[in-house]
mmCIF file of C-alpha atoms and ligand atoms in Angstrom:
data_model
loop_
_atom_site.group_PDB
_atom_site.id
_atom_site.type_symbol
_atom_site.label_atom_id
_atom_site.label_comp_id
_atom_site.label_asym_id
_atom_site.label_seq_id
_atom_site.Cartn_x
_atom_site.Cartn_y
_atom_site.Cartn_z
ATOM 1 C CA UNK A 1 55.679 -31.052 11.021
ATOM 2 C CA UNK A 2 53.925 -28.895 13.618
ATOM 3 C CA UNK A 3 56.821 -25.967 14.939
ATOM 4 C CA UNK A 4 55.155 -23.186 15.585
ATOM 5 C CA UNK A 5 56.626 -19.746 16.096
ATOM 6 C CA UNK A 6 55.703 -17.017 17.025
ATOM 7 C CA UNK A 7 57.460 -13.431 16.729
ATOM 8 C CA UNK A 8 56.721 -10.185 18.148
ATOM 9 C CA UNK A 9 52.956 -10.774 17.799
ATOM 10 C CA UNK A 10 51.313 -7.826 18.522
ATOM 11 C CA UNK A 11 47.159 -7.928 17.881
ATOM 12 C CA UNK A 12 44.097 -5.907 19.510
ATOM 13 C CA UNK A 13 40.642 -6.462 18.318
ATOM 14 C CA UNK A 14 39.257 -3.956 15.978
ATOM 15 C CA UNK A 15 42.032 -1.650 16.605
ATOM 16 C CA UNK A 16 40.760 -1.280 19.850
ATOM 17 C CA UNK A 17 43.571 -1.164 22.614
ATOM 18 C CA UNK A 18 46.042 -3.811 22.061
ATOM 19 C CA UNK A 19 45.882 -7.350 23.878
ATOM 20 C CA UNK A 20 49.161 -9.146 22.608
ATOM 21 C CA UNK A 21 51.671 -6.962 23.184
ATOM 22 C CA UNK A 22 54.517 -8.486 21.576
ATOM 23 C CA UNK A 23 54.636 -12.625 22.170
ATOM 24 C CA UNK A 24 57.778 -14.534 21.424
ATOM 25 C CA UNK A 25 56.763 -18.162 21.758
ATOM 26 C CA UNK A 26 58.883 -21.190 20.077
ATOM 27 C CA UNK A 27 57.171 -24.780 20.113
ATOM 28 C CA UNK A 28 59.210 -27.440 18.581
ATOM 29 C CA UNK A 29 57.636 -29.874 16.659
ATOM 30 C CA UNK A 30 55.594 -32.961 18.895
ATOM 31 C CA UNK A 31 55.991 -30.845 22.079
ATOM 32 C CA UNK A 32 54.027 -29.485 24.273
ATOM 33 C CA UNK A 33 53.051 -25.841 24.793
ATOM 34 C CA UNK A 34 50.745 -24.779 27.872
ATOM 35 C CA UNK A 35 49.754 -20.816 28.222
ATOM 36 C CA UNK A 36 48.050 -20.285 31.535
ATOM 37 C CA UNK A 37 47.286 -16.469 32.678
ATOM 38 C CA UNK A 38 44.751 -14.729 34.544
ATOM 39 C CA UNK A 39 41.198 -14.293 33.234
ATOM 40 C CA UNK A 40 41.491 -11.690 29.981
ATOM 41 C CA UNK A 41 45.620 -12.510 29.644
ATOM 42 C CA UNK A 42 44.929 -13.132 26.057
ATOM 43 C CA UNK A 43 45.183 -17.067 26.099
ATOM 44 C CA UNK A 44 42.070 -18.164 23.711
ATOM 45 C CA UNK A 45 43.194 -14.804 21.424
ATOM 46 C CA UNK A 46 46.401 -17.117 20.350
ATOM 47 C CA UNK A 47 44.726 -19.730 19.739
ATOM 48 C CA UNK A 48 42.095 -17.532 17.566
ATOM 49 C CA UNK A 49 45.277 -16.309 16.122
ATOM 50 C CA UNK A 50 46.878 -19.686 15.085
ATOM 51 C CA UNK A 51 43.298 -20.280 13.133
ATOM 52 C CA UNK A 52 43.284 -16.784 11.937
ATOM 53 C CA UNK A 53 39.977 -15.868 12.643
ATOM 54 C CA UNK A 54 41.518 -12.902 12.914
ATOM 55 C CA UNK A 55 45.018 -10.916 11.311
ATOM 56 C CA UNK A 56 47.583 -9.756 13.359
ATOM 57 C CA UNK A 57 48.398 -5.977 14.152
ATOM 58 C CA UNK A 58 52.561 -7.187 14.310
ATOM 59 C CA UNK A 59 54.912 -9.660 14.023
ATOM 60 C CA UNK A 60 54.085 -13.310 12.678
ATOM 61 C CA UNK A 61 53.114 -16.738 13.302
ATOM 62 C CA UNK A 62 54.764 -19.557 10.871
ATOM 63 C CA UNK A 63 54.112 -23.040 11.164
ATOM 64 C CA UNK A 64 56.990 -24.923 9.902
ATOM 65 C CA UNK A 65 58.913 -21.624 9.015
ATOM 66 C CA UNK A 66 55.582 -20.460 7.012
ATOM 67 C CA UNK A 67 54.043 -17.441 7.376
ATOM 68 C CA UNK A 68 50.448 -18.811 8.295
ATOM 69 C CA UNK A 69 48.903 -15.249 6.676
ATOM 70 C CA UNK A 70 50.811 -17.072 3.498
ATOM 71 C CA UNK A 71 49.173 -19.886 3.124
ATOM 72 C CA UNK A 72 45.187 -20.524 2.305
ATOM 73 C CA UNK A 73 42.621 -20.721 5.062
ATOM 74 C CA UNK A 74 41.654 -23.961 4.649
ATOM 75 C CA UNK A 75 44.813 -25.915 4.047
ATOM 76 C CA UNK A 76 45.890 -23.646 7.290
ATOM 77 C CA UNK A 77 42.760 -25.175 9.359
ATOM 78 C CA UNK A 78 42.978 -28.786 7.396
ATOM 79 C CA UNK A 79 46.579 -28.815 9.771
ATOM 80 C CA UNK A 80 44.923 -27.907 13.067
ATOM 81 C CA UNK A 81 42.599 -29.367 15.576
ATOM 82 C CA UNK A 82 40.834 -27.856 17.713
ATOM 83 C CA UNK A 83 39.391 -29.261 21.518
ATOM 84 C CA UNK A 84 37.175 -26.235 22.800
ATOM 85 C CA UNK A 85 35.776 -25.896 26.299
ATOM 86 C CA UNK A 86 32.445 -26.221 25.470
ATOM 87 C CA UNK A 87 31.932 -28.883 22.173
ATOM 88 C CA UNK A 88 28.308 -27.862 20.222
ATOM 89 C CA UNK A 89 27.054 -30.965 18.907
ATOM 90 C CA UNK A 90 24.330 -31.084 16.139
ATOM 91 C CA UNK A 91 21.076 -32.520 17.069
ATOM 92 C CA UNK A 92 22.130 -35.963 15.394
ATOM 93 C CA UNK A 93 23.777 -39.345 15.538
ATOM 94 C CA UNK A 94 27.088 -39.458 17.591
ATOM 95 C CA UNK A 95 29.130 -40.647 14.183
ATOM 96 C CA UNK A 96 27.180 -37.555 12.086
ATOM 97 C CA UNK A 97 28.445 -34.982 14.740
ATOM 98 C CA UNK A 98 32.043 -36.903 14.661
ATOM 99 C CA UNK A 99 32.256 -37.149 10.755
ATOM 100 C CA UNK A 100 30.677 -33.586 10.408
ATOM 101 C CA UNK A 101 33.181 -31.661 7.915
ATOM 102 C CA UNK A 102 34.998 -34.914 7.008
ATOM 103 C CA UNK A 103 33.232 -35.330 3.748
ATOM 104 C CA UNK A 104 35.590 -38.439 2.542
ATOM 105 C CA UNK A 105 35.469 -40.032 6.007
ATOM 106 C CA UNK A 106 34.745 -43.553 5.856
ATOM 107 C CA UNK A 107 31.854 -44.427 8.743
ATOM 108 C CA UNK A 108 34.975 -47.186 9.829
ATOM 109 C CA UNK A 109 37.204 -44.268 10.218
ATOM 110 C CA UNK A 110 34.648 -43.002 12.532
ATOM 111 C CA UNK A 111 34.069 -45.832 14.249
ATOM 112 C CA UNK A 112 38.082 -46.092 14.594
ATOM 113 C CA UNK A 113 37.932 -42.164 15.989
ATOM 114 C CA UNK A 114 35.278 -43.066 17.834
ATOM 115 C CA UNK A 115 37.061 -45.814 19.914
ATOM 116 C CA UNK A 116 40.391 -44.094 19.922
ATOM 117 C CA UNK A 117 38.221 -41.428 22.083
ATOM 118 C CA UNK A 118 36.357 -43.622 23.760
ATOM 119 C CA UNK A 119 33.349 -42.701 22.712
ATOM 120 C CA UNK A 120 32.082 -45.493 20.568
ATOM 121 C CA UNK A 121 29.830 -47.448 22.973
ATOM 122 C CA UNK A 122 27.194 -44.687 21.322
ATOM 123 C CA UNK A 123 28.022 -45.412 18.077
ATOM 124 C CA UNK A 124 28.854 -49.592 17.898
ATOM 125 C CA UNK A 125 25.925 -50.314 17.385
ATOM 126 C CA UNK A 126 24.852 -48.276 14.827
ATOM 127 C CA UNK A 127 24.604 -50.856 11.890
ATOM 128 C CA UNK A 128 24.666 -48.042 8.989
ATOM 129 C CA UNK A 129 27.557 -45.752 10.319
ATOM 130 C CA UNK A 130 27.269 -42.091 11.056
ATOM 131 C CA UNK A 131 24.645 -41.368 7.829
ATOM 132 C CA UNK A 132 21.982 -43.304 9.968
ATOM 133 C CA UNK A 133 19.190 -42.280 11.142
ATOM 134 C CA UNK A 134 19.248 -44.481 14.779
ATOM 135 C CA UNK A 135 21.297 -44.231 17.497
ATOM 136 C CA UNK A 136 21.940 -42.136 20.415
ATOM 137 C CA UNK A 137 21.776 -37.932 19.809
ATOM 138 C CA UNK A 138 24.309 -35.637 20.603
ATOM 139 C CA UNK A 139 22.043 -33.580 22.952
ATOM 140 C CA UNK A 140 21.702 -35.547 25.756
ATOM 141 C CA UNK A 141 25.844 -36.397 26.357
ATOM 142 C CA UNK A 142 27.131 -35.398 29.259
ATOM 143 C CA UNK A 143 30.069 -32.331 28.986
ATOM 144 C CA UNK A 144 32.688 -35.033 29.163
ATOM 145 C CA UNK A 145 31.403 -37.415 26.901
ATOM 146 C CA UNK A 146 30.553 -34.042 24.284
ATOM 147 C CA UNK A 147 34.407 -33.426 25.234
ATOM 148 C CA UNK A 148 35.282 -36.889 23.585
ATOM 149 C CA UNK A 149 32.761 -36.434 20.258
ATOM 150 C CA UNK A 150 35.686 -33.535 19.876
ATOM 151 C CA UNK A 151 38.305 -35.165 20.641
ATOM 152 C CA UNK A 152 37.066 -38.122 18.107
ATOM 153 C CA UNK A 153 36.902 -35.379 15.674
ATOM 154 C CA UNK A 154 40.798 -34.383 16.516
ATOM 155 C CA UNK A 155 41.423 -38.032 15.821
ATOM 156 C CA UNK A 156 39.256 -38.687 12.558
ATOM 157 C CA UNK A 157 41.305 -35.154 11.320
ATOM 158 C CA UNK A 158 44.925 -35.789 12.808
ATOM 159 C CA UNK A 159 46.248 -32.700 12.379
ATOM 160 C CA UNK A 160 49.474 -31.935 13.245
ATOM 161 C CA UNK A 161 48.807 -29.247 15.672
ATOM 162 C CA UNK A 162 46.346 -30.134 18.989
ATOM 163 C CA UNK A 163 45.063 -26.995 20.299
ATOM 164 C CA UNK A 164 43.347 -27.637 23.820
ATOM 165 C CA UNK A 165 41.506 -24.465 24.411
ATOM 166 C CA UNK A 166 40.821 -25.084 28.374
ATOM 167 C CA UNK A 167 39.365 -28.277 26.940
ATOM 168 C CA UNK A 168 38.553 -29.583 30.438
ATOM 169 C CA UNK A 169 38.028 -27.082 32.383
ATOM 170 C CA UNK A 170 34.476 -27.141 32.290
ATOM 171 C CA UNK A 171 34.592 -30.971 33.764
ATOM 172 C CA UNK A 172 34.407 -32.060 37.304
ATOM 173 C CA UNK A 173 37.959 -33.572 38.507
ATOM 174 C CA UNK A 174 37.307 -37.228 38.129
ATOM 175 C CA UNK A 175 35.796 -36.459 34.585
ATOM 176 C CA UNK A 176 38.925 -34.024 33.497
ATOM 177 C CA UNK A 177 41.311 -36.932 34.630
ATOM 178 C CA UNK A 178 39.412 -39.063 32.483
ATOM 179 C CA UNK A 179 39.519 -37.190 29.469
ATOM 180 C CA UNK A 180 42.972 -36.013 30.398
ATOM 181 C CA UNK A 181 43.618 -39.731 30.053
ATOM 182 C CA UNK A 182 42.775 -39.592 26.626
ATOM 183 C CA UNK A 183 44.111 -36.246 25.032
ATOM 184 C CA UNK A 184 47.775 -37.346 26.042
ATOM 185 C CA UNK A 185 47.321 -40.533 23.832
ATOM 186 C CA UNK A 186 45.667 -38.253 21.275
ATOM 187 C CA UNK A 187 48.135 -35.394 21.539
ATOM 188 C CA UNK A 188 51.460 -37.796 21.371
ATOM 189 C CA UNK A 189 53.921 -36.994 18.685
ATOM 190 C CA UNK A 190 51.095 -34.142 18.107
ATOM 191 C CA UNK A 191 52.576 -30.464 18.599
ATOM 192 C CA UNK A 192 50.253 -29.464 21.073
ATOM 193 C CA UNK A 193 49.001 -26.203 22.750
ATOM 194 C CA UNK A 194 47.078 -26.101 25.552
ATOM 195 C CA UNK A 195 45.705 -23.279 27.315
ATOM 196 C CA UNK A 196 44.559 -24.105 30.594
ATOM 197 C CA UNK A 197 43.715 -21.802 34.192
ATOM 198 C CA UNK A 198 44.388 -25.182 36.681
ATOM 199 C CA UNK A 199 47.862 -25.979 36.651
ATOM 200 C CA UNK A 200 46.635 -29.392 37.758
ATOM 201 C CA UNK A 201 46.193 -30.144 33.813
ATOM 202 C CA UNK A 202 49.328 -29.153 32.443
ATOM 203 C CA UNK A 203 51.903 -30.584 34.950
ATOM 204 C CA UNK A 204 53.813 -32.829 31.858
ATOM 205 C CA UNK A 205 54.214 -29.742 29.359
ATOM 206 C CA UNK A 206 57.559 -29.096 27.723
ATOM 207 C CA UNK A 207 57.017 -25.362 28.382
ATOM 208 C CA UNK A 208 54.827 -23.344 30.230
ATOM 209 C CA UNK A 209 54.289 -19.434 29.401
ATOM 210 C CA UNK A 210 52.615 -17.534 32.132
ATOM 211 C CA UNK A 211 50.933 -14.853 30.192
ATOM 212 C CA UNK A 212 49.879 -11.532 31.780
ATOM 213 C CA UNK A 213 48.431 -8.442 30.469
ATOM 214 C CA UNK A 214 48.760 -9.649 26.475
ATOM 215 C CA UNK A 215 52.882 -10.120 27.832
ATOM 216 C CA UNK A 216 54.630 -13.197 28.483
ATOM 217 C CA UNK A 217 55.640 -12.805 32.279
ATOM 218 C CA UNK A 218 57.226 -16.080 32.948
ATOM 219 C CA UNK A 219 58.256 -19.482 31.275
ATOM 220 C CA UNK A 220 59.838 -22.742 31.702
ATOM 221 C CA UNK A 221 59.073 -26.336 32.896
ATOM 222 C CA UNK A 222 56.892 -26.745 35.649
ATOM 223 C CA UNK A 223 59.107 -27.669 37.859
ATOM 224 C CA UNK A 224 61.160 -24.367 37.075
ATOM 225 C CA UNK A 225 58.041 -22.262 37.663
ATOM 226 C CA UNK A 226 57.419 -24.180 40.955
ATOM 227 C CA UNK A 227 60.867 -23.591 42.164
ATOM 228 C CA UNK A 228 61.327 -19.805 41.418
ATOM 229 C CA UNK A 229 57.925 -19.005 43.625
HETATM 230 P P1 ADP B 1 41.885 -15.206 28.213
HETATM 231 O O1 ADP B 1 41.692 -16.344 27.271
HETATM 232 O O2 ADP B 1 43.281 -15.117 28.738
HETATM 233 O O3 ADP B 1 40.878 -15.156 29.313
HETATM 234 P P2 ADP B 1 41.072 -13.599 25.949
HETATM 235 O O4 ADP B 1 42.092 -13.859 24.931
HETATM 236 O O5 ADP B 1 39.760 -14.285 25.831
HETATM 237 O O6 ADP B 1 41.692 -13.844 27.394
HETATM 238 O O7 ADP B 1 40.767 -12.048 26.024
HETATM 239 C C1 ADP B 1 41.803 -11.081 26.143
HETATM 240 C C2 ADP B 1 41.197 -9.702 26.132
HETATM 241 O O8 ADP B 1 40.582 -9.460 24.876
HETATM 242 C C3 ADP B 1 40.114 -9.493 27.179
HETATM 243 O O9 ADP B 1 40.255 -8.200 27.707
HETATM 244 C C4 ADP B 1 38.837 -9.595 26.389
HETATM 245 O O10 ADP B 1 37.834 -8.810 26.967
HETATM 246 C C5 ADP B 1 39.228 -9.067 25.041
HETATM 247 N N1 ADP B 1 38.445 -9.686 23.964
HETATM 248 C C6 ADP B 1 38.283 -11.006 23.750
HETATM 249 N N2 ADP B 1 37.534 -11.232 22.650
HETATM 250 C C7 ADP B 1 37.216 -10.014 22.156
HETATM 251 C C8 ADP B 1 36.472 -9.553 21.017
HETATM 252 N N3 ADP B 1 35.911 -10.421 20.158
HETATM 253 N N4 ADP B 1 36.359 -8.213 20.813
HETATM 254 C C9 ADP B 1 36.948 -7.336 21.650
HETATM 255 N N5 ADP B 1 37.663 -7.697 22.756
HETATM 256 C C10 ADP B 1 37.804 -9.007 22.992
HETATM 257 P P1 ADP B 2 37.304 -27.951 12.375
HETATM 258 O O1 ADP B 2 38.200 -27.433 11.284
HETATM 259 O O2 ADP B 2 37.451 -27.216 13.659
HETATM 260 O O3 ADP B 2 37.396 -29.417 12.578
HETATM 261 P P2 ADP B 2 35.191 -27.764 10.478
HETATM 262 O O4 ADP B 2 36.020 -26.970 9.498
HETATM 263 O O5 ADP B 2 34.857 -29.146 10.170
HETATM 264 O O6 ADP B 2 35.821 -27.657 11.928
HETATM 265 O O7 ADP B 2 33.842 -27.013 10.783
HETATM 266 C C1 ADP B 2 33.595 -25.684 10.328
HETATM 267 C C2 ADP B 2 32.831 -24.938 11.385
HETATM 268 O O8 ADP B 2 31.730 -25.701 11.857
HETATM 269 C C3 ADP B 2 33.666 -24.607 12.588
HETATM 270 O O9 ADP B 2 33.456 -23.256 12.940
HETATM 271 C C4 ADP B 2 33.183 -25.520 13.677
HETATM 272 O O10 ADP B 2 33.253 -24.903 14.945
HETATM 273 C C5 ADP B 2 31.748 -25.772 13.270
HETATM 274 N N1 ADP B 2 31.359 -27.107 13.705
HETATM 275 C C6 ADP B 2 31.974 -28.228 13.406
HETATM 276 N N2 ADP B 2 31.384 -29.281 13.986
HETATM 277 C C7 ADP B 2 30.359 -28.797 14.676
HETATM 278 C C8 ADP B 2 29.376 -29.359 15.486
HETATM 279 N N3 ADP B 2 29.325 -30.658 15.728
HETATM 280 N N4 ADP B 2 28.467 -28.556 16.040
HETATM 281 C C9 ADP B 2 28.500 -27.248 15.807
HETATM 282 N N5 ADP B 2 29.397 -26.630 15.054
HETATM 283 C C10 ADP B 2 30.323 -27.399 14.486
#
């Protein structure tokens, strides 16, 4: 699963002035979509789309030829992952902020996210799992290691679609490489979307869309893009 389409999607907030203007975007299923644009292109308002915090003014989104305004909210978000910029963690364990949401998760499962993101030197030696009440809080991580509590959450979920909402852009270089690192073992075989503003970070994408102005201006491999400029 995970193809994603979207068609003519036309959306401005509040019925203020419109900010998509009509985006025709096809993502086949385990590849991998970057959007990169100027400041206020409309890059994070797709990806608010996709987890419809918000309806569309036009057109449609399906995910796996379904109308995602078909289909209930939560089995809608259950099939989507989200990496934000800046991760909020609770004031709690490591494994509680990982497991948070994941009522049937097992604290093993979280351990196994946990390592998978490399994150689990916080929570090994916890001897109770994520319910208890030792162990290392999630306010004093550093922004990369608070990047891989959500990218342990991605893992612990694994949905079908990865959404990387300029997941690393808040990092210094050595620290986005890192965690870089990591998301392309995460996102693998993973329909993925990432919206980024340094091309540094999405180099390997399938496609690239270059929006502008709520349009897409330009697309193709990055090698393409490269080539035309
Ligand atoms: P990008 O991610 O490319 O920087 P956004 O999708 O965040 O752009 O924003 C696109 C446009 O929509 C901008 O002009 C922004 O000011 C506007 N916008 C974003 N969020 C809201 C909102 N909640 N209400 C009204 N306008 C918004
Ligand atoms: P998701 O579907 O993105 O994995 P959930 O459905 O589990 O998230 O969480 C519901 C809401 O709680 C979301 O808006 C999410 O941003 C928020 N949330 C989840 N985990 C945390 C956290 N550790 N700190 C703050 N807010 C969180």
């Amino acid at each position: 699963g995970g193809h994603v389409r979207f068609e003519d999607v036309r959306f401005g907030y509040e019925g203020e002035r419109p900010i998509l203007k009509g985006i025709d975007i096809e993502v086949a299923a385990g590849s991998t979509l970057a959007i990169v644009g100027p400041s206020g292109a409309g890059k994070s308002t797709i990806a608010r789309l996709l987890y419809r915090f918000y309806d569309l003014s036009g057109g449609r989104i399906t995910i796996d030829g379904q109308d995602i305004a078909r289909v209930t909210q939560a089995s809608l978000r259950a099939s989507i992952g989200i990496v934000p910029q800046d991760t909020v963690l609770f004031n709690d364990t490591i494994g509680y902020n990982i497991g948070y949401g994941r009522a049937g998760a097992t604290a093993e499962e979280i351990r196994a996210a946990a390592r998978g993101a490399a994150i689990d030197r916080f929570i090994d030696s916890l001897p109770q799992g994520y319910e208890s009440e030792v162990g290392e809080r999630g306010l004093k991580l550093s922004g990369g290691e608070k990047q891989r509590v959500a990218i342990a959450r991605t893992l612990l979920k694994d949905p079908p679609l990865l959404i990387l909402d300029e997941a690393t852009s808040a990092l210094d270089s050595r620290t986005e490489a890192e965690i870089l690192d990591t998301l392309g073992a995460v996102s693998a075989r993973r329909t993925t979307i990432t919206i980024a503003h340094r091309l540094s970070t999405i180099v390997d994408a399938d496609q690239i869309v270059v929006l502008d102005a709520g349009r897409v201006a330009e697309r193709g491999t990055h090698a393409e893009l490269m080539a035309r400029d």
